[in-house]
CSV table of C-alpha atoms in Angstrom, one decimal:
chain,number,residue,atom,x,y,z
A,129,MET,CA,0.1,0.3,-0.3
A,130,MET,CA,1.3,3.6,-0.7
A,131,ASP,CA,2.4,6.0,1.4
A,132,GLN,CA,-0.4,8.7,2.6
A,133,SER,CA,1.4,11.2,2.0
A,134,LEU,CA,3.0,10.2,-1.7
A,135,GLU,CA,-0.3,9.2,-2.8
A,136,ALA,CA,-1.6,13.7,-1.8
A,137,PHE,CA,1.2,14.0,-3.7
A,138,ALA,CA,0.0,12.2,-7.3
A,139,LEU,CA,-3.0,14.3,-6.8
A,140,TRP,CA,-1.8,17.4,-6.5
A,141,THR,CA,1.2,16.6,-9.3
A,142,GLY,CA,-2.0,14.7,-11.7
A,143,LEU,CA,-4.1,17.9,-11.5
A,144,ASN,CA,-1.5,20.2,-11.7
A,145,LEU,CA,-0.4,18.6,-14.8
A,146,VAL,CA,-3.3,18.9,-16.0
A,147,LEU,CA,-3.7,22.0,-15.8
A,148,THR,CA,-0.7,22.7,-17.7
A,149,LEU,CA,-2.1,20.6,-20.0
A,150,PHE,CA,-5.8,22.9,-20.5
A,151,LEU,CA,-3.3,25.9,-20.4
A,152,GLY,CA,-1.5,24.3,-23.5
A,153,LEU,CA,-4.4,23.2,-25.1
A,154,ASN,CA,-5.9,27.3,-25.0
A,155,VAL,CA,-2.4,28.2,-26.6
A,156,THR,CA,-3.5,25.9,-29.2
A,157,ARG,CA,-6.9,26.6,-29.8
A,158,HIS,CA,-5.9,30.6,-29.6
A,159,ARG,CA,-3.0,29.6,-32.1
A,160,ALA,CA,-5.2,28.2,-34.8
A,161,LYS,CA,-8.6,30.2,-34.5
A,162,GLU,CA,-5.6,33.6,-35.1
A,163,GLY,CA,-3.6,31.5,-37.8
A,164,VAL,CA,-0.4,31.6,-36.1
A,165,SER,CA,2.3,29.5,-35.6
A,166,VAL,CA,4.8,31.0,-34.5
A,167,GLY,CA,4.7,33.3,-31.9
A,168,THR,CA,1.6,35.6,-30.8
A,169,GLY,CA,1.8,38.0,-34.0
A,170,SER,CA,-0.9,40.9,-32.8
A,171,SER,CA,-3.2,38.3,-30.8
A,172,PRO,CA,-3.6,40.0,-27.2
A,173,SER,CA,-5.4,36.8,-25.9
A,174,LEU,CA,-2.6,34.9,-27.8
A,175,GLU,CA,0.1,36.7,-25.9
A,176,ARG,CA,-2.3,36.6,-22.9
A,177,ALA,CA,-2.9,32.5,-23.6
A,178,VAL,CA,0.7,32.2,-24.0
A,179,ARG,CA,1.7,34.0,-20.7
A,180,ALA,CA,-0.7,32.0,-18.5
A,181,HIS,CA,0.8,28.9,-20.0
A,182,GLY,CA,4.8,29.5,-19.4
A,183,ASN,CA,3.7,31.7,-16.7
A,184,ASN,CA,2.6,28.2,-15.0
A,185,ILE,CA,5.3,26.0,-16.9
A,186,GLU,CA,7.9,28.4,-15.0
A,187,TYR,CA,6.5,27.9,-11.3
A,188,VAL,CA,4.3,24.4,-10.6
A,189,PRO,CA,7.9,22.5,-11.5
A,190,GLY,CA,9.9,23.7,-8.7
A,191,ALA,CA,7.0,23.6,-6.4
A,192,LEU,CA,6.6,20.5,-7.4
A,193,ILE,CA,9.8,19.1,-6.9
A,194,GLY,CA,10.3,20.9,-3.7
A,195,ILE,CA,6.8,18.4,-2.4
A,196,PHE,CA,7.6,15.6,-3.9
A,197,VAL,CA,11.7,16.7,-1.5
A,198,LEU,CA,9.0,17.3,1.6
A,199,VAL,CA,7.4,13.6,1.1
A,200,ALA,CA,10.4,11.6,1.0
A,201,LEU,CA,11.8,13.4,4.1
A,202,GLY,CA,8.3,12.3,5.8
A,203,TYR,CA,5.6,15.3,5.6
A,204,SER,CA,2.7,14.3,6.1
A,205,ALA,CA,-0.5,14.0,3.7
A,206,LEU,CA,-1.7,16.7,5.3
A,207,ILE,CA,0.9,19.3,5.1
A,208,VAL,CA,0.8,17.8,0.8
A,209,HIS,CA,-3.2,18.7,0.6
A,210,LEU,CA,-2.5,22.0,1.7
A,211,LEU,CA,0.4,23.1,-0.6
A,212,GLY,CA,-1.4,21.2,-3.3
A,213,LEU,CA,-4.0,22.7,-3.2
A,214,VAL,CA,-3.2,25.9,-2.9
A,215,LEU,CA,-0.6,25.5,-5.6
A,216,LEU,CA,-3.5,24.9,-7.7
A,217,LEU,CA,-5.8,27.6,-6.5
A,218,ALA,CA,-2.9,30.1,-7.2
A,219,ARG,CA,-1.6,28.8,-10.7
A,220,VAL,CA,-5.7,28.7,-11.4
A,221,GLY,CA,-6.7,31.8,-10.0
A,222,HIS,CA,-3.2,33.3,-12.3
A,223,ALA,CA,-4.1,31.8,-15.4
A,224,TYR,CA,-7.4,32.9,-15.5
A,225,GLY,CA,-6.7,36.9,-14.5
A,226,ILE,CA,-4.0,36.5,-17.1
A,227,GLN,CA,-6.3,36.3,-19.4
A,228,GLN,CA,-8.7,38.4,-18.3
A,229,LEU,CA,-8.8,40.9,-21.7
A,230,GLY,CA,-9.3,44.7,-20.8
A,231,VAL,CA,-8.4,44.2,-17.0
A,232,ALA,CA,-4.9,46.0,-16.3
A,233,LEU,CA,-4.1,43.8,-13.0
A,234,PRO,CA,-7.2,41.3,-12.1
A,235,LYS,CA,-7.3,40.3,-8.3
A,236,SER,CA,-6.9,37.2,-9.4
A,237,ARG,CA,-3.9,37.5,-11.1
A,238,VAL,CA,-2.2,39.2,-8.2
A,239,LEU,CA,-3.9,36.9,-6.3
A,240,GLY,CA,-2.7,34.2,-7.9
A,241,ASN,CA,1.2,35.4,-7.6
A,242,ILE,CA,1.6,36.1,-4.2
A,243,LEU,CA,0.3,32.8,-3.0
A,244,THR,CA,2.5,31.6,-5.4
A,245,TRP,CA,4.8,33.4,-4.4
A,246,ILE,CA,4.0,32.0,-0.8
A,247,ILE,CA,4.1,28.1,-1.6
A,248,TYR,CA,7.4,28.4,-3.0
A,249,LEU,CA,8.3,30.6,0.7
A,250,VAL,CA,6.9,28.0,2.7
A,251,ILE,CA,8.2,25.1,1.0
A,252,SER,CA,11.5,26.4,0.6
A,253,CYS,CA,11.4,26.6,5.1
A,254,LEU,CA,10.1,23.7,5.8
A,255,LEU,CA,13.2,22.6,3.6
A,256,VAL,CA,16.2,24.6,5.0
A,257,PHE,CA,13.9,23.5,8.5
A,258,SER,CA,14.8,20.0,7.4
A,259,PHE,CA,18.2,20.7,7.3
A,260,PHE,CA,18.8,21.6,10.9
A,261,THR,CA,16.5,20.0,12.3
A,262,SER,CA,17.6,16.5,11.1
């Protein structure tokens, strides 16, 4: 039987991969609609779709690696669930917000960024703390 924290990690990794897939498919949808195969052309909606996908790719792998190391160090399934949930909510909020046309700085984008940074900080602190307490 698999450890509960590893099962929790599998859940949040899977959900974040689904989000990444949907964001990538959204880029493809915009490319087909705009007739752009490389770059973003002059399409603001394609540019925003590309940035939503790119920002997700920039942050999610590092967070998931950090969470995986926490699992390997024996952190509880509850901690893994909390980190995974907040990461997913942050990335969904950011992706939604960055794609809003006509809104300079949507609240969901700002909140998504802040929550992502907080998750990175929490994971980093837990990893460093683990070094000094082992």
